[in-house]
Structures are given as structure tokens and as C-alpha cells.
Coordinates of C-alpha atoms and ligand atoms in Angstrom, one line a residue:
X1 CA 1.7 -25.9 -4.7
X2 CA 3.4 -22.6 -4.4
X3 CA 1.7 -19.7 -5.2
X4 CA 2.4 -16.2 -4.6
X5 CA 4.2 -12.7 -5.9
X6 CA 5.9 -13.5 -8.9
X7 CA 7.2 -9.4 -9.6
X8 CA 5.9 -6.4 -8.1
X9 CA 6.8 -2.6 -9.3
X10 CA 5.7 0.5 -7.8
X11 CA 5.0 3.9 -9.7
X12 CA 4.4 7.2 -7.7
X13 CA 3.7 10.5 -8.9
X14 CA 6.9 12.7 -9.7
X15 CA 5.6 15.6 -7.3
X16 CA 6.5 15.6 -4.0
X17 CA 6.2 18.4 -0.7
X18 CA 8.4 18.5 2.2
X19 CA 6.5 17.9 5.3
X20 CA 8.8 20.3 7.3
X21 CA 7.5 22.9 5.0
X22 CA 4.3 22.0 5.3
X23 CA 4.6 22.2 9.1
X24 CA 6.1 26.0 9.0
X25 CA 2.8 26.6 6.9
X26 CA 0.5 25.1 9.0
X27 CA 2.2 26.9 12.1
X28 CA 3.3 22.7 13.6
X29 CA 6.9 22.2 15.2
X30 CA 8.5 20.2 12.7
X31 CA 9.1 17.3 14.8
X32 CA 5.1 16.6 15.3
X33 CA 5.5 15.7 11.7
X34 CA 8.5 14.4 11.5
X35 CA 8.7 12.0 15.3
X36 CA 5.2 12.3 15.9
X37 CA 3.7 10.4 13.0
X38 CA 7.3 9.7 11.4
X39 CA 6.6 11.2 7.8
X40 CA 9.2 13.5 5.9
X41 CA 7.4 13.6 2.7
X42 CA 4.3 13.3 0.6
X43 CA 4.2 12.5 -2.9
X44 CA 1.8 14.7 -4.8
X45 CA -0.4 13.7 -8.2
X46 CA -0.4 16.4 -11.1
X47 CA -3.6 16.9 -12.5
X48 CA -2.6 14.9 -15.7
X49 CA -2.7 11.7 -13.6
X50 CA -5.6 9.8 -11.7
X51 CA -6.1 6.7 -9.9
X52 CA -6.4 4.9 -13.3
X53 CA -2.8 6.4 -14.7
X54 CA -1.1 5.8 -11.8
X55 CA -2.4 1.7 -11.6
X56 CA -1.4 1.6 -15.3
X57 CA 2.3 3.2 -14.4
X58 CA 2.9 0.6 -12.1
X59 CA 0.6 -2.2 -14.5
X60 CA 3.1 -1.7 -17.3
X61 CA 6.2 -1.7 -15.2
X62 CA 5.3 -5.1 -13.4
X63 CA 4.6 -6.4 -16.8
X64 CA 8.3 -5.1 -18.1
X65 CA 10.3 -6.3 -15.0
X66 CA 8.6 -9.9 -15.4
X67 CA 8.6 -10.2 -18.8
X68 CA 4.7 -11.4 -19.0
X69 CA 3.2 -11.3 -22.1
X70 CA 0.3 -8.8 -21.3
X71 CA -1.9 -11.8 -23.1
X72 CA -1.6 -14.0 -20.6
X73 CA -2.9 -12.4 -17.8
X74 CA -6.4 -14.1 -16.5
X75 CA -7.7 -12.1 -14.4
X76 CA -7.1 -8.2 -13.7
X77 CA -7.7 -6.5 -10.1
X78 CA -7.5 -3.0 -9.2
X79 CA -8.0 -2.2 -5.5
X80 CA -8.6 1.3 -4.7
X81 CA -10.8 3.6 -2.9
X82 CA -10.0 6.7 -5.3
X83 CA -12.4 5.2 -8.3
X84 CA -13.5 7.4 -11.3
X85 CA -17.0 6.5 -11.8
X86 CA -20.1 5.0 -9.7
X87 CA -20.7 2.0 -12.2
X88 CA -17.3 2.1 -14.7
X89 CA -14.5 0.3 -13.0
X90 CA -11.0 1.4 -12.7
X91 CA -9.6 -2.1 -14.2
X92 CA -11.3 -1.7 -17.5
X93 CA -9.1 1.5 -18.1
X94 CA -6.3 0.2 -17.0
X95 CA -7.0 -2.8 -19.0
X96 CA -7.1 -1.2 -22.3
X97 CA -4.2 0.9 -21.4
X98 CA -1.9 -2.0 -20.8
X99 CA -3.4 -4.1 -23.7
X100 CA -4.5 -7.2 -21.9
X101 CA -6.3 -9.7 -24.1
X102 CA -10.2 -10.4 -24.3
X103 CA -9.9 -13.7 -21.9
X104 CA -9.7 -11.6 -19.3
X105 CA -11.6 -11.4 -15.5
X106 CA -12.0 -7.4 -14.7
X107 CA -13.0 -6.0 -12.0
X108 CA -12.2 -3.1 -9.5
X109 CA -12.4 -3.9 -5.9
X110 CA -13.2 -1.7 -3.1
X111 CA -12.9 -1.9 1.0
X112 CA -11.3 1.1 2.2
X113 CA -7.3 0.4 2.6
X114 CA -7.7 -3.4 3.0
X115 CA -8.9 -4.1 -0.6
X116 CA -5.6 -4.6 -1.9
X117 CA -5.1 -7.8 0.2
X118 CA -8.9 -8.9 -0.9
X119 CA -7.4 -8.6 -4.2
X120 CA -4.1 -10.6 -3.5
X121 CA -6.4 -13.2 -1.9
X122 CA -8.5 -13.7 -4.5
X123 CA -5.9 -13.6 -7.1
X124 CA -4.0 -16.4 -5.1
X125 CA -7.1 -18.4 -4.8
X126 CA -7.9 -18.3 -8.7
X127 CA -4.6 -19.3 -9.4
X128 CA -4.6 -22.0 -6.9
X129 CA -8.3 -23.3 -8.2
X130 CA -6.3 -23.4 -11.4
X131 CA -4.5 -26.6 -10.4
X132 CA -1.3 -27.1 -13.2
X133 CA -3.1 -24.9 -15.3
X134 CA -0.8 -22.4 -16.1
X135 CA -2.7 -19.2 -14.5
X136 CA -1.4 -15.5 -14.2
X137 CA -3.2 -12.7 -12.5
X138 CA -2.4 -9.6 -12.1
X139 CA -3.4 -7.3 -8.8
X140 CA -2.5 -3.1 -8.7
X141 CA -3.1 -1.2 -5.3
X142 CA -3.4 2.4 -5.9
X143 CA -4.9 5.4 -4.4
X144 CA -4.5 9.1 -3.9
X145 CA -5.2 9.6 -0.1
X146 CA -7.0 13.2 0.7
X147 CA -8.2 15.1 3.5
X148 CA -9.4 18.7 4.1
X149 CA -6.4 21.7 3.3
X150 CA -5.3 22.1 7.4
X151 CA -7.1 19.2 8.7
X152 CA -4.7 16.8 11.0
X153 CA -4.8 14.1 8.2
X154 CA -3.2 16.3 6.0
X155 CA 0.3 15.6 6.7
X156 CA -1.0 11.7 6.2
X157 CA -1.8 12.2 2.4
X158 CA 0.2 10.8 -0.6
X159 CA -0.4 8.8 -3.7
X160 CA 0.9 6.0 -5.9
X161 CA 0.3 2.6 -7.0
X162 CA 2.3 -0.9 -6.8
X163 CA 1.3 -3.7 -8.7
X164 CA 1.9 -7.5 -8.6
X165 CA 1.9 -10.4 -11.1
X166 CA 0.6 -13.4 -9.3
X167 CA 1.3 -17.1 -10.3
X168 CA 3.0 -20.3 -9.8
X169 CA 6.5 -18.8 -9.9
X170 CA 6.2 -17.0 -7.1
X171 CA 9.8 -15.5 -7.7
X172 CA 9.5 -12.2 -4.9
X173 CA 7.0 -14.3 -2.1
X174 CA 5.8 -17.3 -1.8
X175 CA 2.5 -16.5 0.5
X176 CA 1.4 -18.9 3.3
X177 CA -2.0 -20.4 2.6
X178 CA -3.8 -19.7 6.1
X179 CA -4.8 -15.9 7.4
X180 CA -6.5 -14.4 10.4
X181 CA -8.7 -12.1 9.9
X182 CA -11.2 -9.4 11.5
X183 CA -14.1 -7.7 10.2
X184 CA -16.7 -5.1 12.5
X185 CA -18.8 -2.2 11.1
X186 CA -17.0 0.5 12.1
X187 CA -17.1 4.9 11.5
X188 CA -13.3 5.3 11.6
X189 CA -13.0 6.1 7.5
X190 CA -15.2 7.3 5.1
X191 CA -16.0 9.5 2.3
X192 CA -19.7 10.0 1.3
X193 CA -20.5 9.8 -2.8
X194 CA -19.9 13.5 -4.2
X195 CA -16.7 14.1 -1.4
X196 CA -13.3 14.3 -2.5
X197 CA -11.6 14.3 0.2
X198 CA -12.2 11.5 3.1
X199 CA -14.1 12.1 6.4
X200 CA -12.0 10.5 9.3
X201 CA -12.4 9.8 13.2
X202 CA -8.6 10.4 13.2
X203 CA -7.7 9.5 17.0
X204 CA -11.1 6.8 16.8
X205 CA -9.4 4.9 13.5
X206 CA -6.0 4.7 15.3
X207 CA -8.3 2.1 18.2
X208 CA -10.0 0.3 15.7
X209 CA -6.9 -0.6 13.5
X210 CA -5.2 -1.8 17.0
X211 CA -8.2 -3.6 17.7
X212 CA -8.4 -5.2 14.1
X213 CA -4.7 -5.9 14.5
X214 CA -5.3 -7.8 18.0
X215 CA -8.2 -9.6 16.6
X216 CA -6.7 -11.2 13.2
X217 CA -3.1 -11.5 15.2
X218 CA -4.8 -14.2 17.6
X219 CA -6.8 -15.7 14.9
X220 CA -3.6 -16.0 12.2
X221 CA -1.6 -17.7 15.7
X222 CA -4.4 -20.6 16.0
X223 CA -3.8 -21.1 12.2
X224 CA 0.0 -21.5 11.9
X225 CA 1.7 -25.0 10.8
X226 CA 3.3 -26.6 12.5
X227 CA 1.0 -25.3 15.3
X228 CA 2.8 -22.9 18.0
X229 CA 4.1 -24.1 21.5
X230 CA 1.5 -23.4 24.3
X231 CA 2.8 -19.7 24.9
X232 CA 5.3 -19.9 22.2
X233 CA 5.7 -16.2 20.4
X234 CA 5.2 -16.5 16.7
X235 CA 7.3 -13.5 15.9
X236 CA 10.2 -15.7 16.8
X237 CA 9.2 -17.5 13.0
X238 CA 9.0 -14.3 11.5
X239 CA 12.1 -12.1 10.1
X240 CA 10.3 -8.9 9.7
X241 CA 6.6 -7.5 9.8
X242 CA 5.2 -5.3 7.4
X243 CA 1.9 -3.1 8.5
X244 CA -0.5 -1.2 6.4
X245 CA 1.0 2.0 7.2
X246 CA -0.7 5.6 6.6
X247 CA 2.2 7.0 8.7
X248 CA 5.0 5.3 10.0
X249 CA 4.4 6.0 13.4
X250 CA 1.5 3.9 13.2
X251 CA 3.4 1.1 12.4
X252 CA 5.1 1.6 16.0
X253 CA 1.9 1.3 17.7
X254 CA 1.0 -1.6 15.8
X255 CA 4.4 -3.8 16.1
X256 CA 3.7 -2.7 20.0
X257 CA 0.3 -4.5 20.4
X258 CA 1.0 -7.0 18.4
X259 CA 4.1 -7.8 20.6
X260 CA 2.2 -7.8 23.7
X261 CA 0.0 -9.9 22.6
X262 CA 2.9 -12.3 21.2
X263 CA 4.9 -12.6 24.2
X264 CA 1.8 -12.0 26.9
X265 CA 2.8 -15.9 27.8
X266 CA 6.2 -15.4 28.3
X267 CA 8.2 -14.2 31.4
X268 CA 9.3 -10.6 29.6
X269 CA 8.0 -7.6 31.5
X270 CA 8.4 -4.0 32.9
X271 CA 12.1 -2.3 31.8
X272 CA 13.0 -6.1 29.7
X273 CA 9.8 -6.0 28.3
X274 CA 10.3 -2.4 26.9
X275 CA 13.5 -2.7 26.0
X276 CA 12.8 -5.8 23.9
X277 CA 9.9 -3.9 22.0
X278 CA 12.4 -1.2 21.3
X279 CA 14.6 -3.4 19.9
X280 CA 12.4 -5.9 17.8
X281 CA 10.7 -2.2 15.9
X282 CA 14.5 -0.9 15.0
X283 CA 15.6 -4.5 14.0
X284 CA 12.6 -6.2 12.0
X285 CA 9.8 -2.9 11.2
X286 CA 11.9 0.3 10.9
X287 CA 14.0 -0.6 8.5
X288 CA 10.7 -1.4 6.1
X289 CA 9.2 2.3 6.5
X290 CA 11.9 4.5 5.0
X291 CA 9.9 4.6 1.3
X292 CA 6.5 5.3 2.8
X293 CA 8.5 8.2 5.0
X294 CA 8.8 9.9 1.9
X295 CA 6.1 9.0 -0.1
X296 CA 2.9 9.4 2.6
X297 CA 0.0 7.3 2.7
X298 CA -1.0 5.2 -0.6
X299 CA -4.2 3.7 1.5
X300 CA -4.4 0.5 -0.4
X301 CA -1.7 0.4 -1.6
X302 CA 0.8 1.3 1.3
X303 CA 1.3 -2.3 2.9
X304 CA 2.7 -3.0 -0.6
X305 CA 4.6 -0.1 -1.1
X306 CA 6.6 -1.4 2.3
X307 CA 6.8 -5.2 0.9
X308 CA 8.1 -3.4 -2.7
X309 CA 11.1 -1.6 -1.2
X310 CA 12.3 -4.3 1.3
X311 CA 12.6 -6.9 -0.8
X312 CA 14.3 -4.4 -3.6
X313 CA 16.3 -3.3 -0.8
X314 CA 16.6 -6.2 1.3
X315 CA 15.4 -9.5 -0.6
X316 CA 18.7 -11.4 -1.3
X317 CA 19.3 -10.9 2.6
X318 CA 16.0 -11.9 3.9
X319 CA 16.3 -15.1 1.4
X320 CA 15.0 -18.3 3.1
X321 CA 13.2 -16.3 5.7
X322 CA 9.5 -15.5 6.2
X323 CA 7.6 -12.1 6.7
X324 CA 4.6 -11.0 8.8
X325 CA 2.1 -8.9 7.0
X326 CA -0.8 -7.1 8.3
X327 CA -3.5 -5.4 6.4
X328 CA -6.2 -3.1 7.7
X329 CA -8.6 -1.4 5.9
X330 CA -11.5 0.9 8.0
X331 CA -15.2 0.2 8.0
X332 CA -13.4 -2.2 8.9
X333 CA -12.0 -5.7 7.3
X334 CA -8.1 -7.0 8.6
X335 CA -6.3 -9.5 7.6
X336 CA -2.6 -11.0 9.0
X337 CA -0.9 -13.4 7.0
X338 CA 2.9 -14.4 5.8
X339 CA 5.0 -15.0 3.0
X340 CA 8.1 -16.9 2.6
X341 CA 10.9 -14.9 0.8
X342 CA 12.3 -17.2 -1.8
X343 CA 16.2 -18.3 -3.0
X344 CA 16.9 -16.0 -5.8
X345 CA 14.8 -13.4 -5.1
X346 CA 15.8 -10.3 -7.1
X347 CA 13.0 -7.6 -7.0
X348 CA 13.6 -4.4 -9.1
X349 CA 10.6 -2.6 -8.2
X350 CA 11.5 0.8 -9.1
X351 CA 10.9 2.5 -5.7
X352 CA 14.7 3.7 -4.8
X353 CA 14.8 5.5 -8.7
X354 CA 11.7 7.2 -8.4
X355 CA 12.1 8.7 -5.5
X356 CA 15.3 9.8 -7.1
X357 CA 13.9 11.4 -9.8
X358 CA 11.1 13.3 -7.9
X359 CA 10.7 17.5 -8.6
X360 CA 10.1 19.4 -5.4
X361 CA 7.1 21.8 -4.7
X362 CA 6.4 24.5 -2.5
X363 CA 3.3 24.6 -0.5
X364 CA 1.5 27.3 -2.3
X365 CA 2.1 25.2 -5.6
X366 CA 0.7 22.0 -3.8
X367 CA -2.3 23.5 -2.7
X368 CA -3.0 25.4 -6.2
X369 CA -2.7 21.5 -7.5
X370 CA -5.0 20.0 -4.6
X371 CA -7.6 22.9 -6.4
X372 CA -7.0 21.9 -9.9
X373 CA -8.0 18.3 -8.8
X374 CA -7.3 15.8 -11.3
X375 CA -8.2 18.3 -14.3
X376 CA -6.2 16.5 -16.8
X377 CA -4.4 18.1 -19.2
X378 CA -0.4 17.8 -20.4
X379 CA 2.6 16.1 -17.9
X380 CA 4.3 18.1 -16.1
X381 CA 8.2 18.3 -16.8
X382 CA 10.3 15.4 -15.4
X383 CA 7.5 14.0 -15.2
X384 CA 7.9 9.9 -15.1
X385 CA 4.4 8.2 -15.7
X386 CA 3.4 6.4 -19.0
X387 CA 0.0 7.2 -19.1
X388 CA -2.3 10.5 -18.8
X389 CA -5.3 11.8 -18.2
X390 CA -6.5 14.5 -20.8
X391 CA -9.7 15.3 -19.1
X392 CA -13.1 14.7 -19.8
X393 CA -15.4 14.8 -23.0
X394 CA -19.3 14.3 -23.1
X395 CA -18.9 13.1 -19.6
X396 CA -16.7 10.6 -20.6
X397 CA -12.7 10.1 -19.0
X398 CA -9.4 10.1 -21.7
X399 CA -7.1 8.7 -21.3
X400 CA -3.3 8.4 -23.8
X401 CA -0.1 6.4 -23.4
X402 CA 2.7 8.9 -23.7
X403 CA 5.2 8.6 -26.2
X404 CA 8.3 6.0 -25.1
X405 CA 10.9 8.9 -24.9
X406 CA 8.8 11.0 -22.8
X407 CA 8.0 7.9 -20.7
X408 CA 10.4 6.8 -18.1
Ligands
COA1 C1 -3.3 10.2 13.1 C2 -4.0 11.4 13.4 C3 -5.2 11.1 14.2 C4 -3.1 12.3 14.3 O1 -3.8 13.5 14.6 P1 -3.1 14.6 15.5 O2 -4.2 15.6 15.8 O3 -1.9 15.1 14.8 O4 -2.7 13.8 16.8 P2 -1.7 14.2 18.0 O5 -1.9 15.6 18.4 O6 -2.0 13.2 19.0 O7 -0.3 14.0 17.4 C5 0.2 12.9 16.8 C6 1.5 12.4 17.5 O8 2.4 13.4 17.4 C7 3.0 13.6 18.7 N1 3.5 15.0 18.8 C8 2.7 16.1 18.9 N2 3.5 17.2 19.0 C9 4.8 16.8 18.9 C10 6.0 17.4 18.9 N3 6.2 18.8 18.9 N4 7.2 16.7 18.8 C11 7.1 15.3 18.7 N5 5.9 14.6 18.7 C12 4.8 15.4 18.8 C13 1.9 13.3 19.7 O9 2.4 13.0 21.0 C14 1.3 12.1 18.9 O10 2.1 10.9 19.2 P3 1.4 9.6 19.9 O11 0.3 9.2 18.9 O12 2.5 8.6 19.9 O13 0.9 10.0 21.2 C15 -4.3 12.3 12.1 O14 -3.1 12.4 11.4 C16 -5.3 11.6 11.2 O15 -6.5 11.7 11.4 N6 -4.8 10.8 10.2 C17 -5.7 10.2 9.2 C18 -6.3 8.9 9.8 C19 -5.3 7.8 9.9 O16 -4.3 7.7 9.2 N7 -5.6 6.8 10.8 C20 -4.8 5.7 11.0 C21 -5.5 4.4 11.2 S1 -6.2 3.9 9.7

């Protein structure tokens, strides 16, 4: 049975900084930034929207584009590692706001980056379990990735959401049924309760996720059907790869190992080996990392945000041929699976218009926002979302779905 993305649609915030002028501020040549980890911009949230609007932006979009009745949803995930509340999960918001029905599963899940794929899995699983029954889930990535004002994550920050109906009519990507994955208890990544931003090993986390990557890589190659050739490179099966990305130059590194690791039984090495590396990253990775350029990290939600603007930029194309996808999240879980693009495939998943319709900021206005915090209060103008945040009463979050006109 074929199971798998049936629509996805992205929403990120209508903000957004120029990295070059964030590098003049911090005193960086421009091209750390810009060559070094590969960003150009970061999308920034306004204090009117949270984790919860921006999963219910993208919620209410992947609903539209797929024409699901919000009543027929089953079971409701939202991965993120931004929640609102200890015990209150993000989910139940977003349910409400998107007017799911009663017959519902809720809940919020949390690993670090990875838990978006833990949601996909789980949602694919539930809808497998489900035999001919006619189950629809619906799974939304989204976080707002922070570090410290001057810190060397700060140029990897950014925020949205993208979020997936998952069924039977898996109309974007079909997903294989077999994954390899890695798990080890890890201090890459973290943020203590009571921090806002995250604590990070930087250069430490950048070793583990290669690791992760090496370790799930060789498990998903003992898994494939039909089984591979003694020393046969799976990447041969595969017409792109798609990496949980917090900056695109980590995407590099990561088609890199996974590369040597691919074609360690073949005869390719020294200046052929190089050169064929080169080559594979501009042909089959590169071309997947222009949206995450400009929006920065989305933690959770960024290996999604990557599979959301290929295939609305690329699906028809890639019809017929199957993907690579890697998922890391630190602490650490990985997972490496694939997905078969379909015939027909048509995504609309937003990403090219928003990013059109984005407002620049300058950096003192960014970092007056990053000190407002998510404060609530009224949008912004231009500003594209559907849903606020009005703040908090009696230690209690509100929440309002803006009028259609002023919604995009
Ligand atoms: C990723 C991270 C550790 C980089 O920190 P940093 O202090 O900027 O690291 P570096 O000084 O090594 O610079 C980063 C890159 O820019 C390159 N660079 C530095 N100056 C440069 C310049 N003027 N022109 C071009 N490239 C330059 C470096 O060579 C390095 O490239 P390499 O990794 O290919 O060697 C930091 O951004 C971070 O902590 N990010 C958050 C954690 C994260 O995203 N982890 C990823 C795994 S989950």
C-alpha cells in the first residue's frame, strides 16, 4: 500500500535580515557568511507570531492546497523544539485554530531537529495500521531557531513552519517503508528549561551529525529492496538528497561523507574521486538549498522546508524518480530514508511567493524584535500569517485568526 505526503505548504514569517548586514554589524567578511556556511538570509518572527501561529499558517495552508476537510484529520502532530508551555502542547492550539473535529489524536512531539521525521513516521505508520480504512493525518514542523545576540550560531537562526497531510494518496511522495537510523546521547544541542535561546557545542554538533549521518547511511543500505550489489553505490538509485540543513554549507559536508561512504567500494579516488563529489553536490544537493539560503535554520522543520521547495520547483521533473532524505536531530536521534516522487506530482507549497512578499529589516530593528520576544500584540504591515498571538492573560496564551482580507 502506498502511503506517504499527500500536500505539504510552508509558511514563514514576513520579516527577514540580510546576512551581509548582519556580517558588517558583527565586524565578519561577508563571505564567512555567505561561502562559509552558505546563508544569505534569515527570516525573522514579529512578536505577534509564535511557534503555535506559525504551525497553524502552514496547518491551514496544507488544508487549502489539498482540499481536506479539516474533519477528517485523525491524528494531529506538531514537532518542534520552540514549545509554549511545560505540560500544554503546541497541537491543541493549533488544533482549535484550524478547527479539527473531536476524533482527533493530539499531541506535540519533541527531539531536538529530528522530531519532525518521528512525526512523519508515526503518522505513516498510523495510516498504514489503518489498512483500507480511509486514514488522514496531518504532521507540521515548525520552530524558531535562537542563539545568543553575537554568538557564532547567530547567523544560523531563522523561523517557519511546513506542514504535511499524510494518507493513502500520497500525491507529492510516496515514502519507502524501511529507514536506518542512529540514536547516542550526545551534548551537541540543548537549551535548559527557563533559556530562550539554545546552548550549542557549535564545531562538536557539526561531528556528531556526520557521525549520525554515517551511522543511519550504512544501516538504510543493508535495508534497501531489491538489496544492493556487493559494493554497489546506492546514490546511483537516488535522483537527489535532501539533508536536515541549519546552514547550507552543512549540507556539503554531509553529501561529502555520505559519498565516501557510498562509493568507499568502488575504484574512484584522489583528483576522480574529488571531482565526482563536486559534481554529484552541484547536480543532485545544491539545487535543493536555495529556499533555506534565504530563510535560515527552521530546526525541525528545515529538511522539510528543502523537500517543499524542490518539488514546487522541481516535482514534475523529478517525476518517476526517488529522493534521499536524511534527518538529524542533536541529543541525538537520525534517521535516512526515501521517497518516490510520484506521476502527477504538482506541489504548490507556497515557498517561492513568500519569500516574495517578505519586508526587509535592518539590524538594529532585528535585534529590538529578538528583545520584545514573542510579546504578542498586532501584525505587522504586510504581514502574511493567518493567525496571532495577542499575548498573555492570567498566565494563559491568546491566540485569534485574523480577518480573511488581512490574511494572505
Ligand atoms: C556551524 C558553526 C559551528 C560555525 O561556527 P564558526 O565559529 O563560524 O566556524 P568557522 O570559523 O569554522 O567558520 C565556518 C566556516 O566558514 C569558513 N570561513 C571563515 N571565514 C571565511 C571567509 N572570510 N570566507 C569564506 N569562508 C570563511 C570556515 O573556513 C568554515 O568553513 P568549513 O567549516 O568548511 O571549514 C556555528 O555557526 C554554530 O554553532 N551553529 C549552530 C550549530 C549548528 O548549526 N550545528 C550544525 C549541526 S546540527
Amino acid at each position: 500500500m502506498s502511503v506517504g505526503i499527500e500536500q505539504l505548504a510552508v509558511y514563514v514569517p514576513p520579516s527577514v535580515l540580510s546576512l551581509d548586514e548582519l556580517a558588517a554589524a558583527r565586524g565578519v567578511p561577508p563571505e564567512k557568511f555567505r561561502e562559509g556556511l552558505g546563508v544569505r538570509e534569515m527570516a525573522i518572527a514579529p512578536p505577534c507570531e509564535d511557534v503555535v501561529t506559525l504551525a497553524a499558517s502552514a496547518g491551514a495552508r496544507a488544508l487549502r492546497a489539498s482540499r481536506v476537510d479539516p474533519g477528517d484529520i485523525g491524528m494531529l502532530l506538531v514537532a518542534t523544539e520552540t514549545g509554549v508551555d511545560h505540560a500544554k502542547p503546541v497541537s491543541i492550539f493549533v488544533h482549535e485554530l484550524l478547527g479539527i473535529g473531536r476524533q482527533c489524536r493530539v499531541y506535540e512531539l519533541k527531539h531536538a531537529c529530528y522530531a519532525g521525521t518521528a512525526a512523519l513516521m508515526s503518522a505513516a505508520d498510523w495510516v498504514r495500521a489503518g489498512g483500507t480504512r480511509p486514514r488522514r493525518a496531518l504532521v507540521i514542523a515548525a520552530d524558531i531557531a535562537r542563539y545568543a545576540i553575537g554568538s557564532p550560531g547567530e547567523p544560523t537562526q531563522g523561523a517557519g513552519a511546513v506542514a504535511m497531510v499524510i494518507g493513502r494518496e500520497p500525491w507529492s511522495l510516496v515514502l519507502g517503508e524501511e529507514s536506518g537510523t542512529y540514536a547516542g546521547n550526545v551534548y551537541d544541542f540543548w537549551r535548559p528549561l527557563g533559556r530562550r535561546e539554545a546552548l550549542v557545542d557549535g564545531k562538536y554538533s557539526v561531528e556528531c551529525y556526520l557521525e549520525a549521518l554515517a551511522g543511519a547511511f550504512r544501516a538504510y543500505r543493508t535495508l534497501e529492496r531489491p538489496a544492493l550489489g556487493t559494493d554497489e553505490p546506492l546514490s546511483g538509485r537516488l535522483a537527489r538528497f535532501l539533508y536536515h540543513t541549519p546552514f547550507p554549507k552543512m549540507a556539503a559536508k554531509a553529501h561529502r561523507r555520505l559519498l565516501e561512504i557510498d562509493w568507499s567500494g568502488t575504484t574512484l579516488a584522489g583528483d576522480r574521486l574529488e571531482e565526482a563529489i563536486v559534481a554529484s553536490y552541484r547536480d543532485a544537493v545544491a539545487p535543493g538549498l536555495e529556499a533555506v539560503a534565504r530563510v535560515g535554520n527552521t530546526y525541525t522543520a528545515s529538511l522539510y522546508l528543502c523537500l517543499a521547495a524542490l518539488l514546487e520547483r522541481e516535482g514534475p521533473r523529478l517525476a518517476g524518480q526517488r529522493l534521499g532524505l536524511f534527518s538529524y536531530g542533536s541529543g541525538c536521534c537520525a534517521e535516512f530514508f526515501t521517497g518516490l516522487v510520484p506521476s502527477g506530482v504538482a506541489v504548490q507549497a507556497g515557498v517561492a511567493e513568500l519569500l516574495r512578499e517578505r519586508t526587509t529589516i535592518d539590524v538594529a530593528t532585528y535585534e529590538r524584535l529578538v528583545r520584545e520576544g514573542d510579546s504578542g500584540g498586532e501584525p505587522p504591515p504586510g504581514f502574511t500569517g493567518e493567525f496571532v498571538f495577542r499575548g498573555v492573560r492570567d498566565e494563559r496564551r491568546e491566540y485569534a485568526r485574523l480577518a480573511p482580507a488581512l490574511a494572505a
